[in-house]
Amino acid sequence: MKVSAIRILFVCGLFAYLYYGFDGALPQDARRFSPVRGRSDLFSGNIQYKLNSWVTFAIEQGYYGTRAANRSASDIGGLPLFRGIPSYTSHNLRSEFAAIFTF
């Protein structure tokens, strides 16, 4: 997996992180492990606010996407049907809020 990250420092204890990564498996690895997943992407952003030396609040938004390695509709084990139509991509949006306590 290849990952790129950027950290941005704001004033008043705010930090922002941006991440992008992708996992591009070799074709023989994808066929051996699972016949349908060819490449997955991750894009994530995180903002943190440090209240004091013990408490930090964070919110994160992430997007995960997967594309099928084989677009043949006749393959067994393809991605799930969406409204009765074969799908070739899937995605997941994820939001997370955290309170981080440092001792």
Steps between C-alpha positions, in 0.01 A plus 500: 500500500630844409400789727554875474437727798495875554492672840380858523552704818255774585515747787325442833565125517331392174661231286379358169617177339427385145571143385479323167598140444435225250547128499561364153538124520668302227247316281611154618467610864150638443385181326644278772357695798173625350399505135333841509702761686769656283586832660395687813538869579492687830460876537476633852501835675542567870468823701619510861459771763725485805304650789783467754790267570260218600203520259484500119185485287511352150261449210582283200332440166614209282412364157583142401451388140552161334491419130440150367792329327270328252201675341348184356136463606519121462768457769399327820581695815472850356424805706143511634211603277379857537129537412530174303788628286855356529730746677868550422584746777416532866564782744465579866484839671606500863476778761656485842514735800745445785599646833864411570623509860876505558639401840 
